[in-house]
PDB file of C-alpha atoms in Angstrom:
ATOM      1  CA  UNK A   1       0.000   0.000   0.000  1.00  0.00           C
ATOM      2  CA  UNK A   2       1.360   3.598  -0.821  1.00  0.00           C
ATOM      3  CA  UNK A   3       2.040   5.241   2.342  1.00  0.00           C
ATOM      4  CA  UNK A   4       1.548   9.555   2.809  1.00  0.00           C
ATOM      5  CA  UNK A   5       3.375  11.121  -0.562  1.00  0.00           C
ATOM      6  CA  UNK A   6       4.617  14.413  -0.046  1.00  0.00           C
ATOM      7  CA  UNK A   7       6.093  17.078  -2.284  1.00  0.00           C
ATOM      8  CA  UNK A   8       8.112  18.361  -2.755  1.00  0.00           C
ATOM      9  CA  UNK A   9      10.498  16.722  -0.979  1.00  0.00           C
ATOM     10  CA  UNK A  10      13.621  19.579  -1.027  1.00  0.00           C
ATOM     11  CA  UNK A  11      12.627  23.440  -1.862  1.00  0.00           C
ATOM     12  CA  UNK A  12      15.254  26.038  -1.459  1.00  0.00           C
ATOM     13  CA  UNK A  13      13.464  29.587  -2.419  1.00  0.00           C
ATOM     14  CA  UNK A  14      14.221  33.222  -1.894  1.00  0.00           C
ATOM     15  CA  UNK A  15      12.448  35.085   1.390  1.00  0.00           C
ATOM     16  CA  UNK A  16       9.171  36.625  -0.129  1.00  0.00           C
ATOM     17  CA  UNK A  17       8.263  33.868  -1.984  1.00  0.00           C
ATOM     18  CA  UNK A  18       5.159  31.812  -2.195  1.00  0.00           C
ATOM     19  CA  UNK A  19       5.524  28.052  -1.512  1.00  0.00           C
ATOM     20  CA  UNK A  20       3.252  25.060  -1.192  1.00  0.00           C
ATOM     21  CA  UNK A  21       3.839  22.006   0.039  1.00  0.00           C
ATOM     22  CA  UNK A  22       1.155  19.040  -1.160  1.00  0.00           C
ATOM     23  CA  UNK A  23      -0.102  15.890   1.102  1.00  0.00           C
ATOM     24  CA  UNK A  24      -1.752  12.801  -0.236  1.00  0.00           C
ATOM     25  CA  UNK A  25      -3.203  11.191   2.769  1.00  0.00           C
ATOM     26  CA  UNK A  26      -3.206   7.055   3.049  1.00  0.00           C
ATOM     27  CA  UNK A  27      -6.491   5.922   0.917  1.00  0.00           C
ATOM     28  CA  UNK A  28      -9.073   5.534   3.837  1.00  0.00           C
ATOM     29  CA  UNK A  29      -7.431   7.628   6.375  1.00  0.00           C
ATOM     30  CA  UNK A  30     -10.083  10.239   7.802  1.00  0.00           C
ATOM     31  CA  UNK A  31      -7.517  12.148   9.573  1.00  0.00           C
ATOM     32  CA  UNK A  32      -4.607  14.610   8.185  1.00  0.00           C
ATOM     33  CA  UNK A  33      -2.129  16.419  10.339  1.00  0.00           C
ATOM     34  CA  UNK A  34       0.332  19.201   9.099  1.00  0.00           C
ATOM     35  CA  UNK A  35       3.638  18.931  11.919  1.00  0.00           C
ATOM     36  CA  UNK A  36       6.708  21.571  11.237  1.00  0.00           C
ATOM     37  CA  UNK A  37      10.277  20.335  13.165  1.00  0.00           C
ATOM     38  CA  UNK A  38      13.242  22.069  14.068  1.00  0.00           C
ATOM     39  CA  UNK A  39      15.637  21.582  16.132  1.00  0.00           C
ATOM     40  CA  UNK A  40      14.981  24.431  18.332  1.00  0.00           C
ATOM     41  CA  UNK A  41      10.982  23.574  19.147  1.00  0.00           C
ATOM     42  CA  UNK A  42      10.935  19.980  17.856  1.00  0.00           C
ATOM     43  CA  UNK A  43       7.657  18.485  16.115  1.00  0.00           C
ATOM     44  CA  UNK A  44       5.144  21.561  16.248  1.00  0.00           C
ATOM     45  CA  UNK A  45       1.612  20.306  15.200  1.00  0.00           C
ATOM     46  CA  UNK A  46       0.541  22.805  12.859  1.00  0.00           C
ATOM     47  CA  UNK A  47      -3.237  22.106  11.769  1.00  0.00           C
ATOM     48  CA  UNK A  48      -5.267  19.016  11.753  1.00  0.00           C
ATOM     49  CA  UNK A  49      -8.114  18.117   9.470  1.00  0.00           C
ATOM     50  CA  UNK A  50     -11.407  15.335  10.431  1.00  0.00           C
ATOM     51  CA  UNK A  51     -12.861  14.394   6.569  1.00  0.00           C
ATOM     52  CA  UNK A  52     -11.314  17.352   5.142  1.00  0.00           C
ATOM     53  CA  UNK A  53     -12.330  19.957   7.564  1.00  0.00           C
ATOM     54  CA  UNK A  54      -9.929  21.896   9.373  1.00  0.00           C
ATOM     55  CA  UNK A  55     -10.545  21.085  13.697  1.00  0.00           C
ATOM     56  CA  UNK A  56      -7.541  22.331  14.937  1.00  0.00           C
ATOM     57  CA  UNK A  57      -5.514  25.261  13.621  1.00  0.00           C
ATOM     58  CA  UNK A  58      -3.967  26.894  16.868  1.00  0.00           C
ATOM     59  CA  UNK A  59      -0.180  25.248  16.096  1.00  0.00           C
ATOM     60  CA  UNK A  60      -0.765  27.779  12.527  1.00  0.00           C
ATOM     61  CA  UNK A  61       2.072  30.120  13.760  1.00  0.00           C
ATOM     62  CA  UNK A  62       1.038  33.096  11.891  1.00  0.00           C
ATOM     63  CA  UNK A  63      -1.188  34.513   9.234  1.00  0.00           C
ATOM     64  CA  UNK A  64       0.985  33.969   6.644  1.00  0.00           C
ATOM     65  CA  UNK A  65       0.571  29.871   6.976  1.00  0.00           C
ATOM     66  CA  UNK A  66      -2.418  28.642   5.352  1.00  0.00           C
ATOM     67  CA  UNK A  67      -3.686  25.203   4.395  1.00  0.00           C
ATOM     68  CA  UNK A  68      -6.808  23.315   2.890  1.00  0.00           C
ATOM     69  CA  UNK A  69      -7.909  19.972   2.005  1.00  0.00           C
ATOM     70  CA  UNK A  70     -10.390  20.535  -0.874  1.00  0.00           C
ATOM     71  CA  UNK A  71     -11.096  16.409  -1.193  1.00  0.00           C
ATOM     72  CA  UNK A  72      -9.998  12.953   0.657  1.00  0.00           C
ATOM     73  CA  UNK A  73      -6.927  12.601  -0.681  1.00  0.00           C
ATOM     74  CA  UNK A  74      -5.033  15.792  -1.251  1.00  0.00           C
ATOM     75  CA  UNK A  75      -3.849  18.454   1.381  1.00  0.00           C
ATOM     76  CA  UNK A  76      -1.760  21.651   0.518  1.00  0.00           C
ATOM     77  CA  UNK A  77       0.708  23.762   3.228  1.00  0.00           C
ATOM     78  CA  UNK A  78       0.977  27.390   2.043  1.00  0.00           C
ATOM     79  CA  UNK A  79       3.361  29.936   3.134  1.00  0.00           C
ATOM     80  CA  UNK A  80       3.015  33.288   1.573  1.00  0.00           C
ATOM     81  CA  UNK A  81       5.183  35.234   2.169  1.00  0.00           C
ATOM     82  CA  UNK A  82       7.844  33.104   3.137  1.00  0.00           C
ATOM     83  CA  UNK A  83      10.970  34.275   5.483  1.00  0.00           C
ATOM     84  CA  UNK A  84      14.278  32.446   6.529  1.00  0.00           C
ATOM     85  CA  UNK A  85      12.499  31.125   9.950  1.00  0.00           C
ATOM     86  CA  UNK A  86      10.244  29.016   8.534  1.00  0.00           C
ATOM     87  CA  UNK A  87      13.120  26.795   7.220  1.00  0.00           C
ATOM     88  CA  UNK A  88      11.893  23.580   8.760  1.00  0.00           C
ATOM     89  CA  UNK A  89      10.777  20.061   7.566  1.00  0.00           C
ATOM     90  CA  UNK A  90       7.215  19.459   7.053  1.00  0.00           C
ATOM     91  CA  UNK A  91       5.673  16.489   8.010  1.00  0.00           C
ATOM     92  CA  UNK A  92       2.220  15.351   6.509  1.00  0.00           C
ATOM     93  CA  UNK A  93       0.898  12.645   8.604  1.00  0.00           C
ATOM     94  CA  UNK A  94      -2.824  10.206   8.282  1.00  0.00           C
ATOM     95  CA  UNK A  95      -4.716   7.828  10.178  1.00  0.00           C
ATOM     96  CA  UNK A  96      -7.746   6.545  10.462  1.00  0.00           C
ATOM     97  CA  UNK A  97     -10.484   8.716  12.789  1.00  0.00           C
ATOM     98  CA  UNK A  98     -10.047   7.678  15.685  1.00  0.00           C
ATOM     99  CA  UNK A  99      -7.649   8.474  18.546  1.00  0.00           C
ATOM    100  CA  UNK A 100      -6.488   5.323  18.995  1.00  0.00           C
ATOM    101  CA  UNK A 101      -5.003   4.991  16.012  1.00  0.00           C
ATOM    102  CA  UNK A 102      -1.767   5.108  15.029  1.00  0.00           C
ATOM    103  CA  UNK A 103      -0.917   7.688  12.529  1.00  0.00           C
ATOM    104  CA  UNK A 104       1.851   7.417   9.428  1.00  0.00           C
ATOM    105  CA  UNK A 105       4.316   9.969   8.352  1.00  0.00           C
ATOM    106  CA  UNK A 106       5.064  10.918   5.070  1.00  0.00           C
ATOM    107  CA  UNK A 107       8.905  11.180   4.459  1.00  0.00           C
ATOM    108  CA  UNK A 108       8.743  15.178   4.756  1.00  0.00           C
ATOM    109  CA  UNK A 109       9.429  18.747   2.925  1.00  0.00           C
ATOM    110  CA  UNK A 110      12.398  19.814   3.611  1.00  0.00           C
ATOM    111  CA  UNK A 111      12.209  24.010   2.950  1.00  0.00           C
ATOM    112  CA  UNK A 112      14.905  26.564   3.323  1.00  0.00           C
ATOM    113  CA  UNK A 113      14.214  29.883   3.122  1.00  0.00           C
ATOM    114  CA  UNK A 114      17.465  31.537   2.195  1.00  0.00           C
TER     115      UNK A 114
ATOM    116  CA  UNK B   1       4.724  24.156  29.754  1.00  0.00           C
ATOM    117  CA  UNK B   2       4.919  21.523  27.055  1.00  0.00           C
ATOM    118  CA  UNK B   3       2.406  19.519  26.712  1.00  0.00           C
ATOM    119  CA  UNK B   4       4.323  16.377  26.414  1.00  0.00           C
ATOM    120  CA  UNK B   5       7.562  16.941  28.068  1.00  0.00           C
ATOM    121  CA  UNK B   6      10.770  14.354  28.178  1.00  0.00           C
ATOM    122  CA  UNK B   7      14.293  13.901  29.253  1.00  0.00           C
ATOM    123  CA  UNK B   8      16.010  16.004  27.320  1.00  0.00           C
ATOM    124  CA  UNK B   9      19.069  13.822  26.810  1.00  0.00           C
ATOM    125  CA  UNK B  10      21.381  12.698  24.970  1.00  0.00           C
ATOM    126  CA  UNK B  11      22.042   9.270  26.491  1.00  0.00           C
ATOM    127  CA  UNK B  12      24.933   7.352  25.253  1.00  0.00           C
ATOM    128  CA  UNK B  13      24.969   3.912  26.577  1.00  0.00           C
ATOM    129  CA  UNK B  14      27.214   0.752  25.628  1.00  0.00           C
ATOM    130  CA  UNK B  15      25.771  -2.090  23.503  1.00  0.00           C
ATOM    131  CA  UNK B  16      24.016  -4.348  26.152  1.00  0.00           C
ATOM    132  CA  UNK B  17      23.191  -1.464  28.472  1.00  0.00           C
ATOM    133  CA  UNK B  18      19.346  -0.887  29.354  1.00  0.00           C
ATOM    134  CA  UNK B  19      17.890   2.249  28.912  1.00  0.00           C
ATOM    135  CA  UNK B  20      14.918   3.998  30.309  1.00  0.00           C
ATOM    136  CA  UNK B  21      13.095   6.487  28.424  1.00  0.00           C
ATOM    137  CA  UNK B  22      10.383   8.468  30.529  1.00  0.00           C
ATOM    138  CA  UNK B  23       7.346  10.766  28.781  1.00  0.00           C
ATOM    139  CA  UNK B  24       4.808  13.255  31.277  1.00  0.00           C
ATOM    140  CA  UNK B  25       2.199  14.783  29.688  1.00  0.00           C
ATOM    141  CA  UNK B  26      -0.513  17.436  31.205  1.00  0.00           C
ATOM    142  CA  UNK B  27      -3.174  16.658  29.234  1.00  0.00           C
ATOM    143  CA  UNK B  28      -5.997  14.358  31.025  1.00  0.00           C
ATOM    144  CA  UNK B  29      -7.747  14.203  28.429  1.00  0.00           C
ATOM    145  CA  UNK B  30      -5.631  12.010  26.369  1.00  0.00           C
ATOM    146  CA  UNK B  31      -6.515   9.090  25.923  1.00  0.00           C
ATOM    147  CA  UNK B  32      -4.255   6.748  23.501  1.00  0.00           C
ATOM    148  CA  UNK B  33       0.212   6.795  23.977  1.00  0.00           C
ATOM    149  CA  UNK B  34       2.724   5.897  21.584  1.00  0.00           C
ATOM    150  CA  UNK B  35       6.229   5.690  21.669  1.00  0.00           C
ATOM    151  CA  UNK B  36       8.109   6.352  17.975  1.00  0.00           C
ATOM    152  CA  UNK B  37      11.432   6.371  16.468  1.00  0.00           C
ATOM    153  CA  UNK B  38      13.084   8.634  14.445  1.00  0.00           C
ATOM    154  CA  UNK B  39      15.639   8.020  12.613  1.00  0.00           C
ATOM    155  CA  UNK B  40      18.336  11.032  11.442  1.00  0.00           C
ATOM    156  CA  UNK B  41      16.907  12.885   8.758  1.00  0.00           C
ATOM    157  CA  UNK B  42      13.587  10.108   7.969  1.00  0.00           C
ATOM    158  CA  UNK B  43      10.366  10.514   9.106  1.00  0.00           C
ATOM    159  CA  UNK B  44       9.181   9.812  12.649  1.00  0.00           C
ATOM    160  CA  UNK B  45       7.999   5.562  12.592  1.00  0.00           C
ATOM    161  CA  UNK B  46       5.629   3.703  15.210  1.00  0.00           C
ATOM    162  CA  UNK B  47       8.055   1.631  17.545  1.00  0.00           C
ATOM    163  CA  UNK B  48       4.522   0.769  20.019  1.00  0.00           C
ATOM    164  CA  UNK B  49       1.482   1.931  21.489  1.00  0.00           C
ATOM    165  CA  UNK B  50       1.189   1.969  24.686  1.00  0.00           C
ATOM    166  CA  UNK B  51      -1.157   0.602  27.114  1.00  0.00           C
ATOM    167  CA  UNK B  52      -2.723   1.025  30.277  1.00  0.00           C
ATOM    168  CA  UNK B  53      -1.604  -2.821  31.488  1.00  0.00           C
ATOM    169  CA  UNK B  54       1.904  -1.879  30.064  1.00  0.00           C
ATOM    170  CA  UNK B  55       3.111  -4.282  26.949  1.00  0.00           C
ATOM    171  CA  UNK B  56       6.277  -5.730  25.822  1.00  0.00           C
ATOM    172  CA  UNK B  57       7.738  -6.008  21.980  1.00  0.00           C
ATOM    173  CA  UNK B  58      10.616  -8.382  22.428  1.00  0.00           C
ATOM    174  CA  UNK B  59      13.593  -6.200  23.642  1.00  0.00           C
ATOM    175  CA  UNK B  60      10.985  -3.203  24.308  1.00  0.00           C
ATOM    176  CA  UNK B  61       8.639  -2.863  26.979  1.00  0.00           C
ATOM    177  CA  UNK B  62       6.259   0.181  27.367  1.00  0.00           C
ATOM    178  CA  UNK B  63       4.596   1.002  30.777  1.00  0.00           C
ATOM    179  CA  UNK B  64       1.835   3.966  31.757  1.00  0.00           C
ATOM    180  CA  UNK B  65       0.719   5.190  34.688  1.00  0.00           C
ATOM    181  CA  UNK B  66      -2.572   7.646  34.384  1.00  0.00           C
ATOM    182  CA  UNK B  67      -2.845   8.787  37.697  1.00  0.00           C
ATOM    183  CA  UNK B  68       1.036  10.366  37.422  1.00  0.00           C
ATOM    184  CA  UNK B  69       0.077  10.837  33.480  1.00  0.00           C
ATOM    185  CA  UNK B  70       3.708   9.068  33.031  1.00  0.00           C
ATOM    186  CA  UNK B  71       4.815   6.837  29.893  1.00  0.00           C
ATOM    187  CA  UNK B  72       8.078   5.008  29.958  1.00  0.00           C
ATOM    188  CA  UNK B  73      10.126   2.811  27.374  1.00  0.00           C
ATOM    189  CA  UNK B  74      12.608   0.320  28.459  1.00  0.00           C
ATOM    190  CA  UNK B  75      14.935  -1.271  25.676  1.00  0.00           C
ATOM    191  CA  UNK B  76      16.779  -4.281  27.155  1.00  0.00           C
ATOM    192  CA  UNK B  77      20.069  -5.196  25.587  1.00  0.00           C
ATOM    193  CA  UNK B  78      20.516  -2.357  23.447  1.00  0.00           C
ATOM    194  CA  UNK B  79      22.266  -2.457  19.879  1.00  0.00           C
ATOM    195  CA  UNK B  80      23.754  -0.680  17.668  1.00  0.00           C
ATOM    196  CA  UNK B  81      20.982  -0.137  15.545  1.00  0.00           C
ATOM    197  CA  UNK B  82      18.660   1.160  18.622  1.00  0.00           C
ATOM    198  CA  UNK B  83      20.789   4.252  18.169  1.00  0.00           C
ATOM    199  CA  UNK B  84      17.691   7.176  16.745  1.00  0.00           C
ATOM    200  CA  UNK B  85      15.765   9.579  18.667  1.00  0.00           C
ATOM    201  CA  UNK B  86      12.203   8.676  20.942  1.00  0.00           C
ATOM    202  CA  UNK B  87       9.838  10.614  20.923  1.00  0.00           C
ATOM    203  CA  UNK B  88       6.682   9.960  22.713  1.00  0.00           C
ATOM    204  CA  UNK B  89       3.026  10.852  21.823  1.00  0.00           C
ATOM    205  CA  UNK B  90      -0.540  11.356  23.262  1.00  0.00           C
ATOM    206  CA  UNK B  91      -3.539  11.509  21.558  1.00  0.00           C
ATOM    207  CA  UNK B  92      -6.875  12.577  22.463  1.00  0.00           C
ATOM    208  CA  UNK B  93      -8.297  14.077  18.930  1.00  0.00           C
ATOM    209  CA  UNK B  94      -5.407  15.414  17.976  1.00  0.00           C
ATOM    210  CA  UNK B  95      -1.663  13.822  18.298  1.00  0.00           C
ATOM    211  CA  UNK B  96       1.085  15.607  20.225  1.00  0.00           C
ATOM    212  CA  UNK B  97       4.613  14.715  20.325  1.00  0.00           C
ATOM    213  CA  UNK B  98       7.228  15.460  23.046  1.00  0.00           C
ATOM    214  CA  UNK B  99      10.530  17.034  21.513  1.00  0.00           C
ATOM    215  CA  UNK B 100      12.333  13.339  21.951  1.00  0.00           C
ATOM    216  CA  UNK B 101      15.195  12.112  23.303  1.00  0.00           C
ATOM    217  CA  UNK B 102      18.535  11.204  21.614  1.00  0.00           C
ATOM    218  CA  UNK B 103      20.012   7.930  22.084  1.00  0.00           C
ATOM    219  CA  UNK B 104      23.494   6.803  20.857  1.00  0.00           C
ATOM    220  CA  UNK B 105      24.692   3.268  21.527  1.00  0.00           C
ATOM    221  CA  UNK B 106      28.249   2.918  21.361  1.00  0.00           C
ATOM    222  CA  UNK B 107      29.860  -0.420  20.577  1.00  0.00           C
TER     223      UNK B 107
END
């Protein structure tokens, strides 16, 4: 079974730029979470999503982070505009609803914002 | 506060050494535990769930205790290949990690 995809999975862009980072969830998973990690603070959760909608957005650190899941099986992470903090890996993540169920990383974004 | 706090680490230990990990978390609410492994640079990966009797996966063993809202992980005879960071988890709706703990085993 294909596990969470995520792209892309290395962006280097300028400061001021837009950038989106897409999540394809496990087919059947009901649940989508959107984690940032850095050294400094570790494995932030960022926004989580229950059959597309969003529940949970209080880890979105500023107005400038937005994300949707229009459908089941596709989730987008936008930054607009970006700056040399948010260099980070971004970590898409599904389960099944539930919360005892385990959830599944995708293999992450890796974004620097030079 | 963190919500899911842990030792902070790192612990270097010799191959064959046991290790204790230990998780707190302030949530009572939560209601499922995990303990995953991260390898450098790779995704975070399930090692176990834990549970309230406490369980065992051959070398690991995984204990919590709600009343102290305390998880542990023990790794018995630990190798080489043991060496990644743990990083514990709690769920209630949504999933929160604590910011792990490094672990190097040296031969």
């Amino acid at each position: 079974d294909a596990g969470v995809i995520q792209s892309p999975r290395h962006e280097v862009t300028e400061m001021g730029q837009e950038v989106t980072l897409r999540c394809k969830p496990i087919s059947g998973h009901n649940s989508l979470f959107w984690y940032r990690q850095t050294m400094m603070r570790g494995l932030e959760l960022l926004i989580y999503f229950n059959n597309n909608v969003p529940i949970d957005d209080s880890g979105m650190p500023e107005d400038r982070f937005s994300a949707k899941m229009p459908n089941a099986s596709f989730s987008t992470l936008k930054i607009q505009p970006s700056e040399p903090r948010d260099s980070a890996v971004y970590f898409c993540a599904s389960r099944p609803t539930g919360p005892g169920n385990t959830i599944y990383f995708g293999e992450g974004s890796w974004l620097t914002v030079v | 506060r963190k919500e899911v706090e842990q030792d902070p680490g790192p612990f270097n230990v010799p191959e064959g050494a046991t290790v204790a990990f230990n998780c707190t978390y302030s949530n009572s609410a939560s209601q499922s535990f995990f303990w995953y492994r991260q390898d450098c640079r790779k995704e975070p990966k399930l090692l176990m769930s834990v549970y309230s009797s406490g369980n065992e996966d051959g070398r690991f063993t995984a204990q919590l205790n709600r009343a102290s809202q305390y998880i542990s992980l023990l790794i018995r005879d630990s190798k080489l290949s043991d060496s990644a960071t743990y990083l514990c988890a709690t769920s209630y709706d949504k999933v929160i990690f604590g910011p792990g703990t490094s672990l190097s085993v040296i031969p």
